[in-house]
Amino acid sequence: MDRHPPFETLPNFRDLGGYPTPDGRRVRPGLLYRADSLGKLTEGTPDWTRFLSLGIGTVIDLRYPWEIEGRGRVPEHASFTYHNLSIEHRPYDQAVLTPDIDPGPYLAERFAEVAEDGRAEIGRALQLVAAAAEQNTPLVFHCASGKDRTGLLAALILGLLGVPEPTIIEDFTLTELATPALLSAWQARHDGRTPTWPAWGRAPESVMRLFLAGLTSRYGSIDGYVTEALSLDAPTLSTTLRDRLLEQRPTTWPGLTYRKASAADAGTLVRLRDTAALWQLARGIDQWKPGEKDEAHFRSRVTEGEVWLAYADGSLAGACELWWHDPAAWGPRPPDAGYVHRLMTTPHTAPPGTGRRLLTEAESRIAASGRAFARLDCLASNPRLRAYYESAGYTVVGEQRAKDGGLGSPYAVTLMEKRLTP
């Protein structure tokens, strides 16, 4: 599945399907969507046709009425019902905040205010989600940017579904993929100016982590908040949502197809890497950071080496880079190896084993070139990643204590290689 339907005007529209729960189930795709303002949709456009094709039966608009009056709402249509539930009661302008304000604690405090002020509207929104689930009808909820109010409601829904907290945090941070587009749109509305707050439009993991910690401290859990603060029957609500919105993970998955990337795929590769980086950060893994590799990087890799994309049933599942020399990590070497870099998969939606199959595909291409070894490096501080490659047949052959990855901060990497069968 593709979590991000390709809307031109809605950069933060995404499907909450595919997220796993500890009992082995996953959120059903195509039933629950979150978005930035649907007021940007216009009848008669490809985006409007795409939106209607999703079969959405309920739209929940979390904005203030004055926002709707000034910026518009989703066009009326007989296929869905529209509800305006303004869950935020204390307006504030993030764009004019001063640069010294830390977004983590600041926004977590605002979220806590919304959770208290908007009890009636949040409770009603959860009831609408449950009603749509019982009818097996897709639903979308949104605010202006699809980040804060939308993120709070998404966290509550995912929590009631049993989705683990790191995944809830990860889902919140995915707005980072849309930040450049959201910022560009804001600047277009404000004569090219830039918000004074550098964190405008950002969704760092600390915001959701601190908010959930505060909610748990006060109410014991999301279920506790729903019961005590919203006066709803949390067990019944949770059971309804889980029965209707969860499904068993597939027992069979589509096979992978591979395509060599071109320079035109650079944007897709940036998005894929940043998605993987956000997955890591939500779990406390300090390795990749969003924005470290831009489109220029991937265009150069396409030119100087090879980049391969993997697809499952037409949706992107992963990618990896294949280099033919790597002096930064390995020093000068004869042309006896290919070097695998940036092995990455789409979190939660790629078929199981996609990473290993991508690695095998890269190894087959290295062997076909007549080279005897597949080589790679991984951070010396990441034993879990080292174990993954060891399970794939790679052995440790050394360490580079000061690799220069082009980011200005040399770091230690473990060097690993695998002898290939011709």
Coordinates of N, CA, C and O in Angstrom, one line a residue, residues 270-329:
V270 N 14.6 10.7 -1.5 CA 14.7 11.6 -0.3 C 13.5 11.3 0.7 O 13.7 11.1 1.9
R271 N 12.3 11.2 0.1 CA 11.2 10.9 1.0 C 11.3 9.6 1.7 O 11.0 9.4 2.8
L272 N 11.8 8.6 0.9 CA 11.9 7.2 1.5 C 12.9 7.2 2.6 O 12.7 6.7 3.7
R273 N 14.1 7.9 2.4 CA 15.1 7.9 3.4 C 14.6 8.7 4.7 O 14.9 8.3 5.8
D274 N 14.0 9.8 4.4 CA 13.5 10.6 5.6 C 12.4 9.9 6.4 O 12.3 10.0 7.6
T275 N 11.6 9.1 5.7 CA 10.6 8.2 6.4 C 11.3 7.2 7.3 O 10.9 7.0 8.4
A276 N 12.3 6.6 6.7 CA 13.1 5.6 7.5 C 13.8 6.3 8.7 O 13.9 5.8 9.8
A277 N 14.3 7.6 8.5 CA 14.9 8.3 9.6 C 13.9 8.6 10.7 O 14.2 8.5 11.9
L278 N 12.7 9.0 10.3 CA 11.7 9.3 11.3 C 11.3 8.0 12.1 O 11.0 8.1 13.3
W279 N 11.2 6.9 11.4 CA 11.0 5.6 12.1 C 12.1 5.4 13.2 O 11.8 5.0 14.3
Q280 N 13.3 5.6 12.8 CA 14.4 5.4 13.8 C 14.3 6.4 15.0 O 14.4 6.0 16.2
L281 N 14.1 7.6 14.7 CA 14.0 8.6 15.8 C 12.9 8.4 16.8 O 13.0 8.6 18.0
A282 N 11.7 7.9 16.3 CA 10.6 7.6 17.1 C 10.9 6.4 18.1 O 10.3 6.3 19.1
R283 N 12.0 5.7 17.8 CA 12.4 4.5 18.6 C 13.7 4.8 19.3 O 14.3 3.8 19.8
G284 N 14.2 6.0 19.4 CA 15.4 6.3 20.1 C 16.7 5.9 19.4 O 17.7 5.8 20.1
I285 N 16.6 5.6 18.1 CA 17.8 5.1 17.4 C 18.5 6.4 16.8 O 17.9 7.0 15.9
D286 N 19.6 6.7 17.2 CA 20.3 7.9 16.8 C 21.3 7.5 15.6 O 22.5 7.3 15.8
Q287 N 20.7 7.5 14.4 CA 21.5 7.1 13.2 C 21.2 8.1 12.1 O 22.0 9.1 11.9
W288 N 20.1 7.9 11.4 CA 19.8 8.9 10.3 C 19.0 10.0 10.8 O 18.2 9.9 11.8
K289 N 19.1 11.2 10.2 CA 18.3 12.3 10.5 C 17.6 12.8 9.2 O 18.2 12.8 8.1
P290 N 16.3 13.2 9.3 CA 15.7 13.8 8.1 C 16.4 14.9 7.6 O 17.0 15.8 8.3
G291 N 16.5 15.0 6.2 CA 17.1 16.1 5.6 C 18.6 16.0 5.4 O 19.2 16.9 4.7
E292 N 19.2 15.0 5.8 CA 20.6 14.8 5.7 C 21.1 14.6 4.2 O 22.1 15.0 3.8
K293 N 20.2 13.9 3.5 CA 20.5 13.6 2.1 C 19.5 14.2 1.2 O 18.3 13.9 1.3
D294 N 19.9 15.1 0.4 CA 19.0 15.8 -0.5 C 18.9 15.2 -1.9 O 19.5 14.2 -2.2
E295 N 18.1 15.8 -2.8 CA 18.0 15.3 -4.1 C 19.3 15.3 -4.9 O 19.5 14.3 -5.7
A296 N 20.1 16.2 -4.6 CA 21.4 16.3 -5.3 C 22.3 15.0 -5.0 O 23.0 14.5 -5.8
H297 N 22.2 14.6 -3.7 CA 22.9 13.3 -3.3 C 22.4 12.2 -4.2 O 23.3 11.4 -4.8
F298 N 21.1 12.0 -4.3 CA 20.7 10.8 -5.0 C 20.9 10.9 -6.5 O 21.1 9.9 -7.2
R299 N 20.8 12.1 -7.0 CA 21.2 12.3 -8.4 C 22.6 11.9 -8.7 O 22.9 11.3 -9.7
S300 N 23.5 12.3 -7.8 CA 24.9 11.9 -8.0 C 25.1 10.4 -7.9 O 25.9 9.8 -8.6
R301 N 24.4 9.8 -7.0 CA 24.5 8.3 -6.9 C 24.0 7.6 -8.1 O 24.5 6.6 -8.5
V302 N 22.9 8.1 -8.7 CA 22.4 7.6 -9.9 C 23.4 7.7 -11.0 O 23.6 6.8 -11.9
T303 N 24.2 8.8 -11.0 CA 25.2 9.1 -12.1 C 26.4 8.3 -11.9 O 27.0 7.7 -12.8
E304 N 26.9 8.2 -10.6 CA 28.2 7.6 -10.3 C 28.1 6.1 -10.0 O 29.1 5.4 -10.0
G305 N 26.9 5.6 -9.6 CA 26.8 4.2 -9.3 C 25.4 3.7 -9.8 O 25.0 4.0 -10.9
E306 N 24.7 3.0 -9.0 CA 23.4 2.6 -9.3 C 22.5 2.7 -8.1 O 22.9 2.5 -6.9
V307 N 21.2 3.0 -8.3 CA 20.2 3.0 -7.2 C 19.1 2.2 -7.7 O 18.6 2.4 -8.8
W308 N 18.6 1.2 -6.9 CA 17.6 0.3 -7.3 C 16.3 0.5 -6.4 O 16.4 0.6 -5.2
L309 N 15.2 0.6 -7.0 CA 13.9 0.7 -6.4 C 13.2 -0.6 -6.4 O 13.2 -1.4 -7.4
A310 N 12.5 -1.0 -5.3 CA 11.7 -2.2 -5.2 C 10.3 -1.9 -5.0 O 9.9 -0.9 -4.3
Y311 N 9.4 -2.6 -5.8 CA 8.0 -2.3 -5.7 C 7.2 -3.6 -5.4 O 7.6 -4.7 -5.8
A312 N 6.2 -3.4 -4.6 CA 5.3 -4.6 -4.3 C 3.9 -4.2 -4.8 O 3.3 -3.2 -4.2
D313 N 3.4 -4.9 -5.7 CA 2.0 -4.6 -6.3 C 1.9 -3.2 -6.7 O 0.8 -2.5 -6.4
G314 N 2.9 -2.6 -7.3 CA 2.9 -1.2 -7.8 C 3.2 -0.1 -6.8 O 3.4 1.0 -7.2
S315 N 3.4 -0.5 -5.5 CA 3.7 0.5 -4.5 C 5.2 0.4 -4.1 O 5.7 -0.7 -4.0
L316 N 5.8 1.5 -3.8 CA 7.2 1.5 -3.4 C 7.4 0.7 -2.1 O 6.7 1.0 -1.2
A317 N 8.3 -0.2 -2.1 CA 8.6 -1.0 -0.9 C 10.0 -0.7 -0.3 O 10.2 -1.0 0.8
G318 N 10.9 -0.2 -1.2 CA 12.3 0.0 -0.6 C 13.2 0.4 -1.7 O 12.9 0.5 -2.9
A319 N 14.5 0.6 -1.4 CA 15.5 1.0 -2.3 C 16.9 0.8 -1.7 O 17.0 0.6 -0.4
C320 N 17.9 0.7 -2.5 CA 19.3 0.7 -2.0 C 20.2 1.3 -3.1 O 19.9 1.3 -4.3
E321 N 21.3 1.8 -2.6 CA 22.4 2.3 -3.5 C 23.4 1.2 -3.7 O 23.8 0.5 -2.8
L322 N 24.0 1.1 -4.9 CA 25.1 0.2 -5.2 C 26.2 1.0 -5.8 O 26.1 1.6 -6.8
W323 N 27.3 1.0 -5.0 CA 28.5 1.8 -5.5 C 29.6 0.8 -6.0 O 29.6 -0.4 -5.6
W324 N 30.4 1.3 -6.8 CA 31.5 0.5 -7.4 C 32.9 0.8 -6.8 O 33.9 0.2 -7.1
H325 N 32.9 1.8 -5.9 CA 34.1 2.1 -5.1 C 33.7 2.9 -3.9 O 32.7 3.6 -4.0
D326 N 34.4 2.8 -2.8 CA 34.0 3.5 -1.6 C 35.3 3.8 -0.8 O 35.5 3.3 0.3
P327 N 36.1 4.8 -1.3 CA 37.4 5.1 -0.6 C 37.2 5.7 0.8 O 38.0 5.6 1.6
A328 N 36.0 6.4 1.0 CA 35.8 7.0 2.3 C 35.8 6.0 3.4 O 36.3 6.3 4.5
A329 N 35.2 4.9 3.2 CA 35.2 3.8 4.2 C 36.3 2.8 4.1 O 36.8 2.3 5.1

